[in-house]
Amino acid sequence: MISLPFPLFLPTILLLLALLVYLFRRMEQVTSATAGLVVGGLALWLLGDSPANGLVRLLGTLVQVDMRAEVMSYDLLFHLTPNVAPILALTLLLTAMALLLSASVGQGRSFAPFALVLASGYALLLLLADAPISPELLLPGFLALLAALGVYILQAGQLGQILGPLRSLLPPLLAFPLFILASWHIDSLAINPQDSVAGAAAARFLALGLLLLLAPVPFHSAGPATAENAPPIAVALLTLLYQLATLTLLFRITTLYPFVAELSGQNLWLTAAGLVTAVWGGFAAVGSSHPGRLWSYAMLHDWGLILLMLAAPGDTSWSLVLFLFSLRVISVLAAAAGLAYLRDAAGSLNPARLRGAGRSAPWSTSAYVLGGLGLAGFPLSAGFTGHWAALQTVAENDWRVAAAVLLASGGVVVGFVRMIRILYDPQTPPSISSERLMRGLIAITAILIASGVAIAPQLLNGPIAWALMAFRG
């Protein structure tokens, strides 16, 4: 019998799977689908009670996984804890969904193996439990390394398309030195707890570093530039994984160092950044005629609303943040599923090539539009209930902020109305072939999931409540 500690088992499985997928990369559809099913199975396994068990046997009695074991390497301690399990499971689920979607619409032969390596990296990041300095203060450095790996996925083998992906390196690279400086001041506090200057400096460095990691306006430029040319499913996966990691890091730091919010004015910074981000995303969407950039601006607007909720007072703010992020996942993946087919069929996301494409690919176009409108909280879209609940919360503190965000949401809707006119232009013969049956079924599934959540948002109550309880340990 082979006995493996879980922190060694999971990354090893993902890396071995990445190697196999790379070796058989010419069979892109088969390898992506197989990898997606395996990673999805691992996620469902984690969603069960396996983290609470000491030993789990796989493949009969051939492999035994110790869920409670710790792994020490280079003074870094990796360990699975109950509050890490749901975030790790969501990371694997996002990777699995992206791989399954890429099986129907190729995202480049390098996508599947690099996505698995990326998932392995995020798994190690989440499993990091101890280090020479606080693990939370080291995570921005790991995020920078993972962002560098993501450049290869976003480039998708296209020469000259690197400026957008490279910009994604800026937030973690700018934030990491601030976390190192904060660590130095925190060490000073351990020696002299009465040193108010060191405490205030550490709080400001951490608050500013977290703000940079969240990539609000004006540190958002990687999003629109990348979405203009990169494969949509790859953009969706990297965006969601990075933002999930930053939200987790924000919660850990505010829990571990409560003085950060008290001494730095962090909530004021988050409110200002969230408002500017939501408003900029909405009004930039009005003037965008490129489907990729429009989708990115809609994501930016939705992210701004999440930042506003991070600054909201009260115990329910994190519940609403997780609810908004869950709806964001559904909307982003639905839009990515539709946009990926349009890009594949037209050869690019050039608006001129996509004019009239909605008449040849109605289901994929509808998935793209419905997912994009969900990011604006449009009625009967996935994001409707979350956006309106968030706006009510914001309005209780300042109705002017809520009104500005609502106007910006209208800007996103106007942008998609203009895009619908382009995609369903009756005077231009479509330049793409008719939608295939399998692609139509995938798009219909995305539409049904998004619409189902819009009609019955209580379907997410159970998973969110479980994740929130585990999130708070």
XYZ file of C-alpha atoms in Angstrom:
473
model
C 0.000 0.000 0.000
C 1.218 3.490 -0.915
C 0.598 6.076 1.827
C 0.686 9.756 0.861
C -0.016 12.942 2.849
C -2.738 15.016 1.220
C -0.573 18.164 0.691
C 1.744 15.973 -1.398
C -0.963 13.847 -3.023
C -3.073 16.621 -4.582
C -0.303 18.672 -6.292
C 1.367 15.453 -7.473
C -1.838 14.180 -9.069
C -2.441 17.513 -10.797
C 1.142 17.747 -12.091
C 1.150 14.144 -13.347
C -2.162 14.794 -15.058
C -0.705 17.951 -16.624
C 2.234 15.919 -17.958
C -0.059 13.309 -19.501
C -2.278 15.964 -21.061
C 0.767 17.685 -22.518
C 2.130 14.448 -23.996
C -1.208 13.783 -25.705
C -1.958 17.432 -26.483
C -2.789 16.646 -30.113
C -5.907 14.893 -28.784
C -7.038 18.176 -27.246
C -10.728 17.433 -26.862
C -10.248 14.005 -25.277
C -7.486 15.075 -22.893
C -9.297 18.248 -21.790
C -12.523 16.357 -21.111
C -10.705 13.589 -19.223
C -8.717 16.065 -17.143
C -11.883 18.021 -16.389
C -13.654 14.905 -15.132
C -10.699 13.895 -12.943
C -10.318 17.370 -11.414
C -14.078 17.617 -10.928
C -14.016 14.262 -9.141
C -11.286 15.527 -6.814
C -13.382 18.618 -6.050
C -16.478 16.558 -5.229
C -14.331 14.290 -3.066
C -13.197 17.329 -1.071
C -16.771 18.586 -0.785
C -17.625 15.421 1.152
C -16.470 14.612 4.645
C -13.022 13.448 3.565
C -11.148 16.379 5.205
C -12.565 15.303 8.562
C -11.340 11.736 8.136
C -7.838 10.731 9.087
C -7.216 8.212 6.307
C -8.898 7.841 2.930
C -8.311 4.865 0.670
C -8.340 5.156 -3.105
C -8.229 2.470 -5.792
C -9.199 -0.167 -3.274
C -6.277 -0.621 -0.923
C -3.576 0.503 -3.351
C -3.346 4.163 -2.252
C -3.971 5.599 1.199
C -4.207 9.378 1.656
C -3.628 10.888 5.084
C -5.866 13.969 5.171
C -4.411 15.268 8.453
C -0.741 14.832 7.625
C 1.611 17.793 7.406
C 4.383 18.253 4.857
C 7.455 20.370 5.618
C 9.674 21.557 2.775
C 12.186 24.442 2.747
C 10.783 25.667 6.096
C 7.304 25.833 4.564
C 4.560 23.801 6.241
C 1.619 22.563 4.148
C -1.512 21.240 5.822
C -5.201 20.775 4.958
C -7.512 22.458 7.465
C -11.342 22.440 7.462
C -11.557 26.136 6.573
C -9.282 25.619 3.541
C -11.227 22.665 2.114
C -14.172 24.614 0.578
C -11.910 27.211 -1.064
C -9.699 24.438 -2.421
C -12.752 22.565 -3.701
C -14.025 25.696 -5.465
C -10.597 26.189 -7.062
C -10.725 22.647 -8.431
C -14.334 23.067 -9.588
C -13.463 26.228 -11.525
C -10.553 24.422 -13.176
C -12.734 21.427 -14.018
C -15.464 23.574 -15.588
C -12.910 25.469 -17.668
C -11.358 22.213 -18.892
C -14.741 20.744 -19.798
C -15.704 23.890 -21.706
C -12.369 23.885 -23.537
C -13.057 20.319 -24.678
C -15.761 21.656 -26.995
C -13.975 24.844 -28.061
C -10.201 24.634 -28.154
C -8.338 27.299 -26.182
C -4.941 26.323 -27.544
C -3.036 23.087 -26.993
C -1.145 24.574 -24.074
C -4.271 25.560 -22.146
C -5.155 22.262 -20.445
C -1.660 21.341 -19.136
C -0.913 24.887 -17.983
C -4.350 25.132 -16.334
C -3.576 21.983 -14.336
C -0.171 23.339 -13.293
C -1.894 26.580 -12.286
C -4.456 24.667 -10.215
C -1.593 22.827 -8.515
C 0.037 26.165 -7.685
C -3.149 27.607 -6.206
C -3.628 24.395 -4.208
C -0.165 24.785 -2.667
C -0.896 28.451 -1.968
C -4.066 27.540 -0.059
C -2.428 24.627 1.787
C 0.455 26.776 3.068
C -0.010 26.820 6.847
C 3.290 28.063 8.262
C 6.499 29.738 7.090
C 9.469 31.678 8.516
C 7.208 34.728 8.389
C 3.414 34.725 8.437
C 2.145 32.757 5.384
C -0.388 35.488 4.665
C 2.469 37.921 4.101
C 4.168 35.553 1.641
C 1.096 34.868 -0.489
C 1.474 37.954 -2.749
C 4.836 36.565 -3.870
C 3.198 33.251 -4.769
C 0.431 35.139 -6.590
C 3.065 36.931 -8.673
C 4.578 33.581 -9.691
C 1.157 32.200 -10.618
C 0.358 35.359 -12.596
C 3.613 34.853 -14.512
C 2.524 31.306 -15.351
C -0.847 32.646 -16.479
C 0.872 34.775 -19.129
C 1.606 31.613 -21.125
C -2.034 30.544 -20.971
C -3.370 33.940 -22.024
C -0.892 34.329 -24.856
C -2.195 31.052 -26.357
C 0.776 30.709 -28.689
C 0.136 34.056 -30.413
C 3.229 36.129 -31.104
C 2.946 39.774 -30.192
C -0.093 39.362 -27.899
C 1.764 39.740 -24.601
C 1.180 43.299 -23.370
C -2.213 42.535 -21.839
C -1.126 39.325 -20.074
C 2.073 40.970 -18.813
C 0.052 43.757 -17.187
C -1.545 41.141 -14.927
C 1.838 40.868 -13.184
C 1.710 44.456 -11.931
C -0.701 44.190 -8.944
C 1.076 41.308 -7.141
C 4.545 42.633 -7.999
C 3.681 46.080 -6.635
C 1.987 44.638 -3.549
C 4.664 42.131 -2.515
C 7.256 44.694 -1.287
C 4.554 46.368 0.808
C 3.805 43.060 2.523
C 7.511 42.546 3.240
C 7.698 46.031 4.802
C 4.577 45.263 6.828
C 6.190 42.029 8.036
C 9.198 43.986 9.311
C 6.962 46.358 11.293
C 4.917 43.440 12.663
C 8.134 41.844 13.916
C 8.889 45.150 15.652
C 5.479 44.979 17.316
C 6.306 41.522 18.669
C 9.334 43.033 20.422
C 7.535 46.171 21.616
C 3.721 45.803 21.565
C 3.325 49.426 22.688
C 4.999 50.802 19.551
C 2.049 52.633 17.993
C 4.147 53.949 15.105
C 5.077 50.432 13.977
C 1.453 49.300 14.276
C 0.141 52.184 12.195
C 2.850 51.682 9.554
C 2.148 47.940 9.320
C -1.581 48.623 8.977
C -1.063 51.138 6.167
C 1.346 48.889 4.269
C -1.018 45.915 4.515
C -4.085 47.944 3.537
C -2.324 49.449 0.526
C -0.906 46.064 -0.485
C -4.337 44.450 -0.306
C -5.832 47.277 -2.332
C -3.211 46.772 -5.052
C -3.840 43.021 -5.098
C -7.569 43.598 -5.625
C -6.643 45.481 -8.837
C -9.287 48.236 -8.862
C -9.176 51.170 -11.276
C -6.528 52.299 -12.320
C -4.777 48.922 -11.926
C -7.386 47.157 -14.058
C -5.837 47.597 -17.506
C -4.773 43.953 -17.835
C -8.422 42.871 -18.004
C -9.676 44.705 -21.118
C -6.338 44.359 -22.941
C -6.257 40.607 -22.325
C -9.917 39.936 -23.106
C -9.487 41.619 -26.490
C -7.323 38.797 -27.877
C -6.917 35.957 -25.362
C -9.117 32.824 -25.316
C -12.251 33.681 -23.279
C -12.296 30.506 -21.182
C -8.660 31.060 -20.213
C -9.450 34.671 -19.277
C -12.391 33.529 -17.148
C -10.381 30.857 -15.326
C -7.381 33.042 -14.512
C -9.553 35.981 -13.443
C -11.738 33.930 -11.114
C -8.872 31.957 -9.547
C -6.868 35.110 -8.873
C -9.828 36.978 -7.393
C -10.821 34.017 -5.219
C -7.274 33.891 -3.846
C -7.208 37.633 -3.135
C -10.561 37.507 -1.333
C -9.268 34.624 0.781
C -6.092 36.543 1.569
C -8.064 39.664 2.486
C -10.211 37.713 4.924
C -7.214 35.987 6.503
C -5.325 39.232 7.041
C -8.298 41.151 8.451
C -8.927 38.226 10.820
C -5.287 37.730 11.829
C -4.471 41.451 12.084
C -7.670 43.259 13.156
C -5.710 46.461 13.731
C -5.370 46.887 9.943
C -8.954 48.079 9.516
C -8.780 50.207 12.668
C -5.534 52.069 11.969
C -5.455 52.393 8.179
C -8.926 53.517 7.129
C -9.141 50.386 4.980
C -12.922 50.512 4.627
C -12.748 54.058 3.291
C -10.131 52.993 0.732
C -12.241 50.005 -0.335
C -15.350 52.165 -0.661
C -13.583 54.707 -2.857
C -11.888 52.026 -4.963
C -15.108 50.033 -5.336
C -17.127 53.072 -6.380
C -14.570 54.234 -8.949
C -14.183 50.695 -10.317
C -17.918 50.065 -10.644
C -18.582 53.453 -12.252
C -15.611 53.242 -14.617
C -16.561 49.720 -15.711
C -20.127 50.769 -16.419
C -19.389 53.906 -18.386
C -16.473 52.344 -20.287
C -18.870 49.613 -21.422
C -21.101 52.207 -23.107
C -18.426 53.102 -25.632
C -17.036 49.607 -26.214
C -17.875 47.898 -29.499
C -15.462 44.997 -29.002
C -17.163 41.920 -27.456
C -14.113 40.909 -25.425
C -13.497 44.360 -23.971
C -17.211 44.828 -23.280
C -17.261 41.567 -21.331
C -14.183 42.673 -19.391
C -15.740 46.037 -18.503
C -18.856 44.230 -17.275
C -16.649 42.044 -15.066
C -14.887 45.173 -13.820
C -18.202 46.786 -12.883
C -19.291 43.676 -10.995
C -15.927 43.505 -9.210
C -16.353 47.108 -8.094
C -19.631 46.201 -6.413
C -17.904 43.333 -4.591
C -15.242 45.773 -3.364
C -17.995 48.028 -2.040
C -19.469 45.112 -0.128
C -16.074 44.302 1.386
C -16.228 47.730 3.018
C -19.822 47.367 4.212
C -20.277 47.255 7.996
C -22.004 44.387 9.747
C -21.676 40.620 9.986
C -23.618 39.933 6.776
C -21.126 41.588 4.426
C -19.060 38.435 3.856
C -22.211 36.390 3.243
C -23.190 38.832 0.521
C -19.640 38.902 -0.876
C -19.666 35.110 -1.274
C -23.147 35.264 -2.804
C -22.033 37.908 -5.303
C -18.905 35.942 -6.156
C -20.933 32.757 -6.733
C -23.235 34.627 -9.114
C -20.156 36.157 -10.742
C -18.751 32.688 -11.441
C -21.970 31.622 -13.159
C -22.255 34.793 -15.254
C -18.576 34.873 -16.259
C -18.505 31.217 -17.307
C -21.802 31.512 -19.209
C -20.487 34.498 -21.159
C -17.132 32.772 -21.721
C -18.846 29.653 -23.084
C -20.717 31.697 -25.689
C -17.875 34.042 -26.555
C -15.396 31.168 -26.949
C -17.466 29.633 -29.739
C -17.898 32.969 -31.507
C -14.127 33.516 -31.370
C -13.417 30.005 -32.605
C -15.915 30.211 -35.467
C -14.881 33.701 -36.629
C -11.156 33.256 -36.023
C -10.977 36.356 -33.805
C -13.143 38.714 -31.770
C -12.969 41.467 -34.374
C -16.434 43.112 -34.371
C -16.412 43.293 -38.175
C -16.070 39.498 -38.417
C -18.780 38.917 -35.813
C -21.378 41.185 -37.394
C -24.506 39.110 -37.948
C -22.999 36.096 -36.151
C -25.992 35.828 -33.840
C -28.141 34.534 -36.682
C -25.769 31.599 -37.260
C -24.979 30.913 -33.597
C -28.071 32.051 -31.673
C -27.510 29.945 -28.552
C -23.853 30.849 -28.054
C -24.663 34.506 -28.658
C -27.502 34.345 -26.133
C -25.212 32.735 -23.536
C -22.667 35.517 -24.032
C -25.273 38.271 -23.749
C -27.091 36.739 -20.765
C -23.823 36.159 -18.915
C -22.705 39.720 -19.599
C -26.014 41.182 -18.457
C -25.750 39.071 -15.298
C -22.607 40.997 -14.414
C -24.726 44.163 -14.470
C -27.549 42.692 -12.380
C -30.088 42.812 -15.225
C -33.510 41.281 -14.371
C -33.844 37.541 -15.083
C -30.073 37.168 -15.217
C -27.917 35.303 -12.696
C -26.619 38.449 -11.007
C -29.992 40.151 -10.518
C -30.733 39.179 -6.903
C -27.165 39.669 -5.721
C -26.815 43.103 -7.297
C -30.074 44.394 -5.912
C -29.331 43.056 -2.429
C -25.917 44.730 -2.563
C -27.401 48.013 -3.795
C -29.886 48.000 -0.922
C -27.038 47.478 1.534
C -25.029 50.300 -0.016
C -28.073 52.614 -0.077
C -28.553 52.164 3.672
C -25.207 53.914 4.179
C -25.227 56.391 1.269
C -27.931 56.456 -1.391
C -25.728 58.553 -3.695
C -23.180 55.749 -3.998
C -25.969 53.271 -4.770
C -27.399 55.631 -7.405
C -23.994 55.992 -9.080
C -23.540 52.212 -9.206
C -27.063 51.777 -10.579
C -26.359 54.283 -13.365
C -23.130 52.435 -14.150
C -25.098 49.170 -14.372
C -27.276 50.890 -16.935
C -24.122 51.691 -18.879
C -23.246 47.989 -19.078
C -26.770 47.209 -20.275
C -26.518 49.903 -22.973
C -23.196 48.424 -24.068
C -24.737 44.986 -24.520
C -27.753 46.426 -26.342
C -25.313 47.962 -28.836
C -23.503 44.617 -29.069
C -26.793 42.815 -29.762
C -27.364 45.148 -32.714
C -23.942 44.157 -34.075
C -24.327 40.423 -33.495
C -27.859 40.280 -34.922
C -27.330 42.772 -37.749
C -29.931 41.724 -40.372
C -28.208 43.523 -43.238
C -24.868 41.705 -43.011
C -24.591 38.046 -44.027
C -22.972 36.076 -41.190
C -19.357 35.103 -41.768
C -19.456 32.010 -39.552
C -21.020 28.612 -40.094
C -24.142 27.435 -38.324
C -23.874 26.355 -34.716
C -23.132 22.680 -34.149
C -25.466 20.571 -32.035
C -22.992 19.964 -29.207
C -22.087 23.643 -28.994
C -25.755 24.560 -28.959
C -26.410 22.132 -26.100
C -23.522 23.561 -24.067
C -24.789 27.103 -24.593
C -28.345 26.074 -23.700
C -27.056 24.455 -20.493
C -25.246 27.674 -19.560
C -28.402 29.687 -20.253
C -30.550 27.339 -18.154
C -28.143 27.471 -15.202
C -27.952 31.266 -15.314
C -31.729 31.596 -15.658
C -32.366 28.986 -12.963
C -30.242 30.870 -10.446
C -32.021 34.095 -11.409
C -35.429 32.537 -10.757
C -34.444 30.541 -7.664
C -31.364 32.120 -6.031
C -32.088 30.164 -2.861
C -30.468 27.192 -4.601
C -27.138 28.726 -3.575
C -28.064 29.209 0.087
C -26.830 25.813 1.249
C -23.436 25.858 -0.486
C -22.792 29.477 0.533
C -23.738 28.848 4.176
C -21.445 25.810 4.278
C -18.607 27.699 2.634
C -19.055 30.662 4.976
C -18.947 28.476 8.084
C -15.812 26.750 6.840
C -14.367 30.080 5.698
C -14.603 31.382 9.217
C -13.197 28.195 10.706
